Structure formats: structure tokens, C-alpha cells
Coordinates of C-alpha atoms and ligand atoms in Angstrom, one line a residue:
X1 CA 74.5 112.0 41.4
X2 CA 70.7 112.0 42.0
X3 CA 70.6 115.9 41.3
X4 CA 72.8 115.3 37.8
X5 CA 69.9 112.4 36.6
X6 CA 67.1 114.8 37.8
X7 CA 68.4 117.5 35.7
X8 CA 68.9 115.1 33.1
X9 CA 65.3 113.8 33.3
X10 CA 63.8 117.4 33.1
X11 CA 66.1 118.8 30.4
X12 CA 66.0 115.3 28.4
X13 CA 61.8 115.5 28.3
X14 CA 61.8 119.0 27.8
X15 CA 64.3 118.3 24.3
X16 CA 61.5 115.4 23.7
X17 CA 58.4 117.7 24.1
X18 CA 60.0 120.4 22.3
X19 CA 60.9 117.5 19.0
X20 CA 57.5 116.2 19.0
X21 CA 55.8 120.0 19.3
X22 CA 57.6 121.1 16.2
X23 CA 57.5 117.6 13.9
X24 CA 53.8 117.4 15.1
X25 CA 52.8 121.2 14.3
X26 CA 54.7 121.3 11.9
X27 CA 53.2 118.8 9.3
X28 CA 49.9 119.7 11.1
X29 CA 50.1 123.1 9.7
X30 CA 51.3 122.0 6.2
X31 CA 48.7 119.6 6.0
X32 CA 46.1 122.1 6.9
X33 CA 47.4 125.7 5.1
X34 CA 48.8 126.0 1.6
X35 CA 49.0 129.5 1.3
X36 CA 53.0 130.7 2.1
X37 CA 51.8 133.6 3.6
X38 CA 49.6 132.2 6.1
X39 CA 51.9 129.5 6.5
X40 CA 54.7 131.7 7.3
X41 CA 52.0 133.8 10.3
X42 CA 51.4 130.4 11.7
X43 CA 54.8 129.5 12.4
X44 CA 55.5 132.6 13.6
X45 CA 52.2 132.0 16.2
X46 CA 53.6 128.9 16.8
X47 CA 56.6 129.6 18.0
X48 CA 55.4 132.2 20.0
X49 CA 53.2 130.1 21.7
X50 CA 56.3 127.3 22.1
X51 CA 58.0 130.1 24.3
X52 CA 54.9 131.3 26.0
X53 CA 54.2 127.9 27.3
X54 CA 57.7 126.6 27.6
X55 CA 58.5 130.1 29.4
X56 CA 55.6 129.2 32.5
X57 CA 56.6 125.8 32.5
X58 CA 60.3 127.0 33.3
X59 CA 58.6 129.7 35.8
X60 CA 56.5 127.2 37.8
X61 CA 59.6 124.8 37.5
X62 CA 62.2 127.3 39.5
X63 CA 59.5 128.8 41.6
X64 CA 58.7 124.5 43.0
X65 CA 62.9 124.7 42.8
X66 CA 63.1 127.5 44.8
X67 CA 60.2 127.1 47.7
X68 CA 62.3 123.7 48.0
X69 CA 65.6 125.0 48.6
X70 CA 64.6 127.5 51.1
X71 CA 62.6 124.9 53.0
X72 CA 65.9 122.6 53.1
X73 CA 67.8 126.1 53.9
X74 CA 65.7 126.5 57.0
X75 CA 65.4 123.1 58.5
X76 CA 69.3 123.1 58.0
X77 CA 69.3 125.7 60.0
X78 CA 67.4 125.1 62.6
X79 CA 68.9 121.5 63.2
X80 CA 71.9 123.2 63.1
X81 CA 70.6 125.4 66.0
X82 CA 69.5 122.6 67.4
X83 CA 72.3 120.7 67.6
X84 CA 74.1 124.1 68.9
X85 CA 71.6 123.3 71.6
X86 CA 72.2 120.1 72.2
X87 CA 75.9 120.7 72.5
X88 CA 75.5 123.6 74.8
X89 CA 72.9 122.2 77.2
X90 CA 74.3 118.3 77.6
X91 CA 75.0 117.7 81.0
X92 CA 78.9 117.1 80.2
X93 CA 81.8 118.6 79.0
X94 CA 82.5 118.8 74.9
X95 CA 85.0 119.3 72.4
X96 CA 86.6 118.5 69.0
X97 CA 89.8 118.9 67.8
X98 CA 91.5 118.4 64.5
X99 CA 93.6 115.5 63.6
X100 CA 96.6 118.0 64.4
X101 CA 94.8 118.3 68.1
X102 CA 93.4 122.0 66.7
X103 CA 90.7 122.9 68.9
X104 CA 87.5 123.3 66.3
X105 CA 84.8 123.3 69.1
X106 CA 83.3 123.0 72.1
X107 CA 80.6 124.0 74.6
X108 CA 80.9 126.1 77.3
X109 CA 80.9 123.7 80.0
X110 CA 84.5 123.1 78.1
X111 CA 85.6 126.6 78.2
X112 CA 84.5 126.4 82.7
X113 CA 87.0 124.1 83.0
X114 CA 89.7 125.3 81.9
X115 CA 89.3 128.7 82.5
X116 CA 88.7 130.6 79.8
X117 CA 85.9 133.1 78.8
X118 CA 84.9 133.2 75.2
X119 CA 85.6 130.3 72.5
X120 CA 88.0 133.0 70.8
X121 CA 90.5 132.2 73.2
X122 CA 90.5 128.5 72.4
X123 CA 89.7 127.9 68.4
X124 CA 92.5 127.7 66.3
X125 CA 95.0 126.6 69.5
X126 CA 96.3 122.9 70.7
X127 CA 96.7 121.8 73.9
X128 CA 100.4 122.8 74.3
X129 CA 99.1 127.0 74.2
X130 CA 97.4 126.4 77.8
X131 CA 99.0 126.2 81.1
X132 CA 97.1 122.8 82.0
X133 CA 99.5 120.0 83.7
X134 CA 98.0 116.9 82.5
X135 CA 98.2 118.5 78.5
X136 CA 100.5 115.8 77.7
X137 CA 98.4 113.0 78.8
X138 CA 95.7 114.9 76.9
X139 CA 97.5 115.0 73.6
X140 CA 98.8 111.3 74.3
X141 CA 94.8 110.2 74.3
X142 CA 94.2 112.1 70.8
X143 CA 97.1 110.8 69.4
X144 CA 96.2 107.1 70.7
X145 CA 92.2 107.3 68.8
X146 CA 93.5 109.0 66.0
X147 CA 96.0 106.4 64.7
X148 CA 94.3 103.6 66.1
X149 CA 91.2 104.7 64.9
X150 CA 89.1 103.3 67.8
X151 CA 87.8 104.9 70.3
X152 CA 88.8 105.3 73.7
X153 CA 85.7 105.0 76.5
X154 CA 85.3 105.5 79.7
X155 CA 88.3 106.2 81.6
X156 CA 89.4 108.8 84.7
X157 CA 91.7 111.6 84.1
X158 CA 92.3 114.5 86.0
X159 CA 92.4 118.2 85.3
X160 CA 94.7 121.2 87.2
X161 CA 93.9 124.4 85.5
X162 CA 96.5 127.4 86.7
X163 CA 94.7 128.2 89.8
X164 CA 95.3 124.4 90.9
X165 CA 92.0 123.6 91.0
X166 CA 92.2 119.6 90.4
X167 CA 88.8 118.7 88.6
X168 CA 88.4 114.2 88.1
X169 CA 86.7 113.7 84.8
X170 CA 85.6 110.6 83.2
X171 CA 86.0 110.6 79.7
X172 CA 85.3 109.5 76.5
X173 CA 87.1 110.3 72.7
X174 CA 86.1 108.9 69.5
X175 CA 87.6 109.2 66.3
X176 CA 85.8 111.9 64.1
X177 CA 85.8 110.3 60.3
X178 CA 84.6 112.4 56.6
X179 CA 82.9 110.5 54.2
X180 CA 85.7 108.4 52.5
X181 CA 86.6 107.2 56.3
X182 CA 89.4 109.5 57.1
X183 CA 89.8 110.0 60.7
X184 CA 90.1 113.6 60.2
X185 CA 89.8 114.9 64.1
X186 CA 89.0 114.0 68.1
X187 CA 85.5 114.6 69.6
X188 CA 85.8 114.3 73.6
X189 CA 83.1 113.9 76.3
X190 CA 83.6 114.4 79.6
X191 CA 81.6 113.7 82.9
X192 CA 82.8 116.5 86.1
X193 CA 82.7 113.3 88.5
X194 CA 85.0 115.4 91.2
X195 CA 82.5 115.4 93.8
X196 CA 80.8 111.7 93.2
X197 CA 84.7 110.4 93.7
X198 CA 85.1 112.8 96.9
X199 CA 81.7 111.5 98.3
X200 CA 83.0 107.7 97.5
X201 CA 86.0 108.6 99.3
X202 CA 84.3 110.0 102.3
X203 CA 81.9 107.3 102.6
X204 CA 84.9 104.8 102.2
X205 CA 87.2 107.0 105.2
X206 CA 83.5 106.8 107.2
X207 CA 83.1 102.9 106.8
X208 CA 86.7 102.5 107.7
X209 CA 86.2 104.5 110.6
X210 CA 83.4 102.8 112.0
X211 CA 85.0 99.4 111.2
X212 CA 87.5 100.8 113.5
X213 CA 85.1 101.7 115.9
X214 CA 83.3 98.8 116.4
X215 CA 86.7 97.4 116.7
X216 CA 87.5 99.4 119.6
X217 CA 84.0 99.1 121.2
X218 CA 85.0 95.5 121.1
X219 CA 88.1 96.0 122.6
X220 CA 86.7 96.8 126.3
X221 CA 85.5 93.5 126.4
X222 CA 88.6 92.0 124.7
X223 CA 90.4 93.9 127.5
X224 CA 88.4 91.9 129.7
X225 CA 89.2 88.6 128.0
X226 CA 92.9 89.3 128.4
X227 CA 93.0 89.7 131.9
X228 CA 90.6 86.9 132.2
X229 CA 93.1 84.3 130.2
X230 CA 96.1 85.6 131.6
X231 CA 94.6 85.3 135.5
X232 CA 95.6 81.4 134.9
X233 CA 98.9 81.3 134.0
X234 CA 99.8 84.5 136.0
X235 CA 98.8 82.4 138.7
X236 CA 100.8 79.5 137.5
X237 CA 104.1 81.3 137.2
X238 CA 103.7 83.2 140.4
X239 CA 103.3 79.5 142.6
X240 CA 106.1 78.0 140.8
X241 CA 108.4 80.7 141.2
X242 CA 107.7 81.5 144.9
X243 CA 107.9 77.5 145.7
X244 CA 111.1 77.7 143.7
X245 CA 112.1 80.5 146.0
X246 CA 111.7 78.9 148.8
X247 CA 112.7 75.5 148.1
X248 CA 116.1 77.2 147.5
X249 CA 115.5 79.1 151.0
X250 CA 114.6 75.7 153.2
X251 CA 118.3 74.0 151.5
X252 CA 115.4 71.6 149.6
X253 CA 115.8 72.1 146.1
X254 CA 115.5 69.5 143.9
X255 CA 116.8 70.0 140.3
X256 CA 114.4 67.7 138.5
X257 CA 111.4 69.7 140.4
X258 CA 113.6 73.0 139.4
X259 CA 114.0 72.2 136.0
X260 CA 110.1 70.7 135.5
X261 CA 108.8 74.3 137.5
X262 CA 111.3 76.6 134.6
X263 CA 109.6 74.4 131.7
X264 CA 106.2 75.1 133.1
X265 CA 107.0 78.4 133.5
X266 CA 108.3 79.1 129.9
X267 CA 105.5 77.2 128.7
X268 CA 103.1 79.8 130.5
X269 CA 104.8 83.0 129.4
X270 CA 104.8 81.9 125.9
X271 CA 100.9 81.6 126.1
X272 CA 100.8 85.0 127.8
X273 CA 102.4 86.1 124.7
X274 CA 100.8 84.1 122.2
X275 CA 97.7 85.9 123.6
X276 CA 98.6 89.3 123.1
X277 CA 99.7 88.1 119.4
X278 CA 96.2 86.9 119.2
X279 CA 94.9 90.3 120.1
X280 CA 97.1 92.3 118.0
X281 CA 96.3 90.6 115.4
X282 CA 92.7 91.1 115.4
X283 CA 93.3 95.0 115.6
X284 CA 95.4 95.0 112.6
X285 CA 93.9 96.6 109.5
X286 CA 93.2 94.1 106.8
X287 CA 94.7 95.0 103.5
X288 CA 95.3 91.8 101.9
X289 CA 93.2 88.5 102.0
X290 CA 94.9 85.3 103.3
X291 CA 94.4 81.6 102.9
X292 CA 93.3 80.1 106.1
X293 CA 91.1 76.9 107.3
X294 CA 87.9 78.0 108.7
X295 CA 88.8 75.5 111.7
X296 CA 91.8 78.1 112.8
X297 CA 89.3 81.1 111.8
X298 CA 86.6 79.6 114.5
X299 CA 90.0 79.0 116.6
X300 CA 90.7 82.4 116.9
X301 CA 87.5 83.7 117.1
X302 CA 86.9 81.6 120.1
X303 CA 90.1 82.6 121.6
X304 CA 88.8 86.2 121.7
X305 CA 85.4 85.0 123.3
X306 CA 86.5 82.3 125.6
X307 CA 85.8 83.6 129.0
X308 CA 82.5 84.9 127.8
X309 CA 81.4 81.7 127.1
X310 CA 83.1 79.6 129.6
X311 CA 81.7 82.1 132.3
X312 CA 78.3 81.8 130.6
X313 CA 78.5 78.1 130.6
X314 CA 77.5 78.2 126.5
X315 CA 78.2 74.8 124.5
X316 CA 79.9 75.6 121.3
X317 CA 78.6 72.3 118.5
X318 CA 80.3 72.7 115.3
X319 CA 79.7 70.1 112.7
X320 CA 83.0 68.9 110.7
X321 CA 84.4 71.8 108.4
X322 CA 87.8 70.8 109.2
X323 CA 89.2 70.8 105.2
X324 CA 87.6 74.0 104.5
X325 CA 89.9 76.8 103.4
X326 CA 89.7 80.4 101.2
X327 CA 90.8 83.2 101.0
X328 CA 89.4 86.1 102.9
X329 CA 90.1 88.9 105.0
X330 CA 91.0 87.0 108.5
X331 CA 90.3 89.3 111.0
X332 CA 87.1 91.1 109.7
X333 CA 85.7 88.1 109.3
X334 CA 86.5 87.1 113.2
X335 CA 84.9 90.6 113.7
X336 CA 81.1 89.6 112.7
X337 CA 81.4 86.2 114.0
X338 CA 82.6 87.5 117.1
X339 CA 79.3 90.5 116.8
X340 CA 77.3 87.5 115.8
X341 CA 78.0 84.8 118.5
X342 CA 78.4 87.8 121.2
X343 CA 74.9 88.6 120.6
X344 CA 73.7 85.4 121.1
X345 CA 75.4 85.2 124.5
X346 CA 73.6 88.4 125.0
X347 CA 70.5 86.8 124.4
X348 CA 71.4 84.1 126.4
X349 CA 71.4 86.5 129.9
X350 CA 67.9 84.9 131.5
X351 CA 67.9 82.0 130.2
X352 CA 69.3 78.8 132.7
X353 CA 68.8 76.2 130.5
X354 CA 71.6 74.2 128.4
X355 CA 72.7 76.7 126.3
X356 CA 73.7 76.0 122.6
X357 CA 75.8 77.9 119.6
X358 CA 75.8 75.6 116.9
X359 CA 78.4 76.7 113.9
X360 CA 77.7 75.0 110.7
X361 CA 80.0 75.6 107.5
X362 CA 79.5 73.8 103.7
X363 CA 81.1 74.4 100.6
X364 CA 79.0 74.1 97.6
X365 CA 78.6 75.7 93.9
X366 CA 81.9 77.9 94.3
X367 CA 80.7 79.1 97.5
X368 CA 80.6 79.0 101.4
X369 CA 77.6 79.1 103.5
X370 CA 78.1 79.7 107.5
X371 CA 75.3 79.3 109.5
X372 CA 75.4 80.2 113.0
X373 CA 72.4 79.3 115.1
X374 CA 71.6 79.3 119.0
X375 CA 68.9 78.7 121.4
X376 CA 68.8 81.7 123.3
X377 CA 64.8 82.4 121.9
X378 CA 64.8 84.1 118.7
X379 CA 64.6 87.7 117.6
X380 CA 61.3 89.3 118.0
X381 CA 59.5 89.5 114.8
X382 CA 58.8 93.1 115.5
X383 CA 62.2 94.2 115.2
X384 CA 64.1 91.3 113.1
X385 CA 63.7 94.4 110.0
X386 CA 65.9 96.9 111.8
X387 CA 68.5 94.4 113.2
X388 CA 71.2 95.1 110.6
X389 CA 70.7 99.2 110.7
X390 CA 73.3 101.0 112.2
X391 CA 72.8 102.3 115.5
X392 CA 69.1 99.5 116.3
X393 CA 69.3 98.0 119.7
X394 CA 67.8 96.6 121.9
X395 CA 70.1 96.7 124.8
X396 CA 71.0 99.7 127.1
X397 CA 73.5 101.6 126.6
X398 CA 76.4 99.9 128.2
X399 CA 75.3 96.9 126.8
X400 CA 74.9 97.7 123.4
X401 CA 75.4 100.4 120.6
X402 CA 73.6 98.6 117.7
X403 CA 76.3 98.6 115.1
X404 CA 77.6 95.1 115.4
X405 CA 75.3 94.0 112.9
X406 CA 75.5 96.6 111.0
X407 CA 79.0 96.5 110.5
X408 CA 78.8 92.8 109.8
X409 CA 76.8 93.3 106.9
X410 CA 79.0 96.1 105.5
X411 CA 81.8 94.1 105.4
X412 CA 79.9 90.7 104.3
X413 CA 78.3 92.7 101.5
X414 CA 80.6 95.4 100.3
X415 CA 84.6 93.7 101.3
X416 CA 83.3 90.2 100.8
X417 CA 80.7 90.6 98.1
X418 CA 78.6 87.9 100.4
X419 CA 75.2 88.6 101.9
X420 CA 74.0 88.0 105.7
X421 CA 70.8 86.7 107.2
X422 CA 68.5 86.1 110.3
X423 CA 65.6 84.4 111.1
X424 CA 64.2 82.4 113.6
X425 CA 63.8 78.1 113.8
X426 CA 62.6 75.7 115.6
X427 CA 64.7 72.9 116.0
X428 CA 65.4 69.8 118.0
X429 CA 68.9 69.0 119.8
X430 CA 69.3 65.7 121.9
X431 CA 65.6 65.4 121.7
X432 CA 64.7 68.1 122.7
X433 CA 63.0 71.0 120.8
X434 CA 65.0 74.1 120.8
X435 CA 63.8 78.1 119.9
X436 CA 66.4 80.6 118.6
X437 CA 67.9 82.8 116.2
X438 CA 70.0 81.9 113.0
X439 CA 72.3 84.1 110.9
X440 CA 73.0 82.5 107.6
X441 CA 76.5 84.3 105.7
X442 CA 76.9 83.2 102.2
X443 CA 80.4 83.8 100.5
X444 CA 81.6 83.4 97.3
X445 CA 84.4 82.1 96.4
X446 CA 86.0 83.1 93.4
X447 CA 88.4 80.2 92.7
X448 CA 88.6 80.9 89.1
X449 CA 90.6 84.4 89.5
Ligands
ATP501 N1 71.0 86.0 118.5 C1 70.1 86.9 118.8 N2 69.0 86.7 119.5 C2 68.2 87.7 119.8 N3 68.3 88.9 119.4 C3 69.3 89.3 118.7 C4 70.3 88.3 118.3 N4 71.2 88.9 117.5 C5 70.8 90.2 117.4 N5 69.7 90.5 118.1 C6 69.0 91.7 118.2 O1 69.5 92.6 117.2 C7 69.9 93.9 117.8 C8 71.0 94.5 117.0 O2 72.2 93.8 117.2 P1 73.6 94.5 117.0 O3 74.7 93.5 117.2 O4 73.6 95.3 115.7 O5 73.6 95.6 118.1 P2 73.8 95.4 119.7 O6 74.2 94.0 120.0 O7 72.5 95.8 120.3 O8 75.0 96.4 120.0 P3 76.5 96.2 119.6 O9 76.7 97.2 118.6 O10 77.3 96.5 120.8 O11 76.7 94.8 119.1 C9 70.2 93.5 119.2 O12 70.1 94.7 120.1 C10 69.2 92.4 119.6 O13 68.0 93.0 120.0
MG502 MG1 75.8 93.1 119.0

């Protein structure tokens, strides 16, 4: 359209210049000569001079015309080149396709993956013509953005070429459109994220592993507790059953005794299971989150811990959480309160004093704050940095392989999408004043979902 007015313009003034050159020349030269003869020279001059004129005019016309053209001609060309480039060198994988799924291009990181060598061997052919197993879910996709017209972003598909090689891509297709809004092919873009999902998975299997571990370092002392808690009632069932025994052997038995000694008994062996329930539990993986009360969460956490403490003579305060519940991963959670209170019975080793573990727990703004404080001294500024990197202690070797906390904040951070804590405070208990560590665990809740 603009080029048809252009033309128009130029040919429309050239038709007015030419009018007003021969009505004005004309009675100019009739005005001025009477004499046929030299009338009839002049107009021949004139004219003449009309196409002299009009003939540079046209020259310097085309000539502008022409330097034009081959100026657009080249800077076509080179963004053509350029966007050649573009296509060539991106970091990612491209192609188009016709609305038919007709491969029309593609760059050569394109032609890698699926094994070919030149673009010969793909232009002009569909997805069906290669040996690829996923071609259908391919040709599904185009079909999808071309009739819906939207496009389709971001999603993970895999590749296996013929040599099996199994490539995970995440890609994006778009509707291609001409200029009355057709959708008249497919682009695709593709991002090679094989190795970054390999090196996810990896770290994943590694955290898993060491969630394990630390779970197992735990389990020497847990081993410990056992035989600690089942001393008692061991003890228990062995003096009821041997003063059974010989009650029965001195012609003394007394049936109500009997009967009250086998109720005590039961009683006991059902704790000795109930114990090894416990302890199964906690090495359970957890795969699914349960509801629980943080009361029977501390419960069981203490359960695990109790000769530790008892032998140590520590003072558990907790302050009134009774009606708080979520949902959470149980026994990961027991894990870092169990790495958290264990180190502050650590801590506790010289100190004689009474000794304090005060477990606080709120619910506010759609989440849950734990705060778990002692009086065993504090961590020394010097070190209070490193406390939560894997492998930092400050404990011998039997003692301690410094992943306790490290573990805790993995699974506060990345299972629970919490965060963990510690400082030091000053504080007074039964008026007295009181120096130790606290580790603060915020969790949120997510009620809504
Ligand atoms: N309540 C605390 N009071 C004083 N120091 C603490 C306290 N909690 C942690 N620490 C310091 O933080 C360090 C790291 O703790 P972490 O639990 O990660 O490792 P660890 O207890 O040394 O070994 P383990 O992996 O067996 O638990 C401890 O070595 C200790 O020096
Ligand atoms: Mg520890």
C-alpha cells in the first residue's frame, strides 16, 4: 500500500509538472514569436529540452531507487545471517515444523540429538520417519499448540535415540502464526537438562544417605537406651517368675499373688515391646507426613533419650503446647530434636550444677516456632558460624562426628521448608541467672493446602 501511493505521488506530480511545462511554454512562446517558422523550431527545442530534463530526473530517480533497494537487500541479508547465527549458537536445542509436523528447520544442536548428520536428512520428514520412542508424545505436543493455538512451556520430556541413549529435555513449543493469524507451524526449544536432573538425583540419594547415617550413628546410643530401659523390667519379670517358681516348689502358692505376679509380668513384656516399637519406628524411612500433637512428638523423642538424661540428672521444663498439632514428617523431626537436645547433654559433661532443657513451642501466623534452650554455657562465639556445616565439631571422635546439626538443618530447610537457629542468652530460672545455648526452628504450616 505505501509503495502503490509513493508511486502514485511521483507519477501524479510528474503528469502535473509535465501539464503546467507545456500550457506555461506554450502560450509563453506564442506570446513571444509570431513567425510559424520559428515557432515551429521552438517547440521542437522545447520538447527536446522536456525529455532532456525529464530523462535525468528519471535517471537520478532509479539510481536513489536503486542504491535503496540494495541497501535493504544487504541488511536483509545480513540479519538473515544473523539470525542463522543466533539459531545456531543459542545454548539450546531448535526446531520448526509445519502445521503437518514437516520438519522446516532447525540448528544443529537439533540434528546431535537425534543423531543425524546433515539437515538433508531431516527437512521435508515428520516425526514418524525416525526411530525415536517418545515420537508419539512428540507429535501429541504439536498437535496440542497447534489446534489450541497456545503455547505449551516449560515441561520435561525425554528423548531415546536408536543407540538408547535417554537424553531429559525441558521444553518449550509455541504456535508459529503468518500475517492473517493462521497458526501455520510448531517452533520448539529445548534445554539438554540430563545431567542437572542426574546431579539433583545424586545429591538427593547423598542426603538420603547421610540422613540414614546419622541415623545409624544414632543408633549406638539408641542401642544403649534399649538395654538401659529394658534392664528394669527384665529385672521385674525375672523376680516374679523365679518367686513364682519357688512358691510353687515350697507347696506356698497363693493364687491371688500368682495371678497379680502374671499381670505384672504381661504388663512388663508389653513395655519391652512397646520399646522396640518405639525404636523401629524411628528407623523407618519417612515418606508421608502425619498428623500428630507435639506433646506425643516430645514423648517419643524423650523415650529415645531417657537414660541419657535420667543418668545425667537433666530437668526437662516444657511450657504448655499440649493442643498443638500438624502435620510433619514424625520421625525426622524426632531426629534433630534428638541431635539438638543430645548436644546439650553434651555440653552439660562438667558442669554439676542444676541442669536445665527448657522446650518451648507457639503457634502463631500459620506457623510453629520451637525453641529449645539449655544452661549448659553457650556456644563459643568463635565457632557458633560453623556449627551447622557438615562434618564441624568440637568433640573427639567417639564423641562426635559433626553432622548432627548439619543434618538438622537439611531436613528443617529442604523436607520441611522451615529454618533453624542458635545463639546464646542470658536468662534467669528460679531466680537465678542462667548461661546457655538456644536453637530456635521455625515451621510453616501450610494449613490452606
Ligand atoms: N547446646 C550446645 N552447647 C554448646 N555447644 C554446642 C551445642 N550444640 C552444638 N554445639 C557445638 O556445635 C558443634 C556441632 O554440633 P553437631 O551436633 O553438628 O556435631 P557433634 O555434636 O559434634 O557431632 P554429632 O554429629 O555426633 O552430633 C558441637 O561439636 C558443639 O561444639
Ligand atoms: Mg551433635
Amino acid at each position: 500500500m505505501k509503495y502503490i501511493s509513493l508511486a502514485l505521488k511521483i507519477s501524479i506530480t510528474y503528469f502535473l509538472f509535465g501539464l503546467l511545462w507545456i500550457y506555461f511554454s506554450d502560450n509563453a512562446i506564442n506570446l513571444l514569436v509570431k513567425d510559424l517558422e520559428k515557432l515551429q523550431f521552438l517547440q521542437t527545442i522545447k520538447g527536446w529540452l522536456f525529455i532532456t530534463f525529464s530523462s535525468i530526473l528519471i535517471y537520478f530517480i532509479s539510481y536513489k531507487l536503486f542504491i535503496q533497494i540494495e541497501s535493504k537487500k544487504e541488511e536483509l541479508l545480513k540479519s538473515n545471517e544473523l539470525l542463522e547465527k543466533i539459531i545456531e549458537n543459542a545454548p539450546l536445542i531448535i526446531f520448526w515444523k509445519s502445521n503437518k509436523g514437516v520438519y522446516l528447520g532447525c540448528n544443529s544442536k537439533f540434528l546431535q540429538l537425534i543423531n543425524l548428520t546433515s539437515k538433508d536428512e531431516l527437512l521435508g520428514k515428520t516425526d514418524t520417519d525416525f526411530s525415536i520412542l517418545e515420537k508419539e508424545n512428540f507429535i501429541n505436543d504439536d498437535m496440542i499448540v497447534i489446534s489450541s493455538c497456545q503455547p505449551k512451556l516449560d515441561y520435561l520430556e525425554t528423548v531415546t535415540t536408536k543407540n538408547k541413549i535417554l537424553r531429559i529435555l525441558n521444553t518449550s513449543k509455541v504456535p508459529l502464526f503468518d500475517n492473517k493469524g493462521e497458526v501455520i507451524g510448531v517452533l520448539g526449544v529445548s534445554e539438554d537438562v540430563t545431567e542437572q536432573i542426574n546431579n539433583q538425583n545424586k545429591i538427593k540419594t547423598q542426603e538420603e544417605l547421610l540422613i540414614q547415617q546419622s541415623k545409624l550413628a544414632a543408633m549406638g546410643e539408641m542401642i544403649a537406651n534399649i538395654a538401659h530401659q529394658w534392664r528394669q523390667p527384665l529385672s521385674v519379670i525375672s523376680t516374679l517368675s523365679t518367686g513364682m517358681k519357688l512358691q510353687k516348689e515350697l507347696h506356698i502358692s497363693n493364687e491371688e499373688y500368682e495371678k497379680e505376679s502374671l499381670d505384672n509380668i504381661n504388663e512388663n513384656a508389653q513395655y519391652l515391646s512397646k520399646t522396640i516399637d518405639d525404636f523401629k519406628n524411628f528407623f523407618k524411612k519417612d515418606n508421608n507426613k502425619t498428623n500428630i500433637y507435639f506433646k506425643e512428638l516430645f514423648e517419643k523423642t524423650f523415650k529415645l533419650i531417657q537414660s541419657r538424661l535420667k543418668n545425667r540428672d537433666i530437668q526437662i521444663i516444657q511450657n504448655n503446647y499440649t493442643q498443638i498439632r500438624f502435620d510433619t514428617y514424625e520421625s525426622e523431626l524426632i531426629q534433630v530434636f534428638i541431635n539438638i537436645i543430645n548436644n546439650s547433654i553434651d555440653a552439660f559433661e562438667n558442669i554439676s550444677e542444676d541442669k536445665y532443657i527448657f522446650i518451648d513451642v507457639k503457634e502463631f501466623d500459620n506457623k510453629i516456632v520451637i525453641k529449645i534452650k539449655d544452661n549448659a554455657g553457650g556456644i563459643d562465639k568463635n565457632i557458633i558460624d560453623k556449627i551447622f556445616d557438615p562434618y564441624f565439631t568440637t568433640k573427639n571422635e567417639k564423641q562426635g562426628t559433626g553432622i548432627g546439626l548439619y543434618m538438622s538443618k537439611e531436613i528443617i530447610t529442604k523436607h520441611l521448608n522451615g529454618s533453624v537457629e542458635a545463639s546464646n542468652i542470658e536468662f534467669e530460672y528460679l531466680n537465678k541467672s542462667h548461661h546457655g545455648a538456644i536453637f530456635t526452628i521455625t515451621i510453616p504450616l501450610n494449613k490452606d493446602k
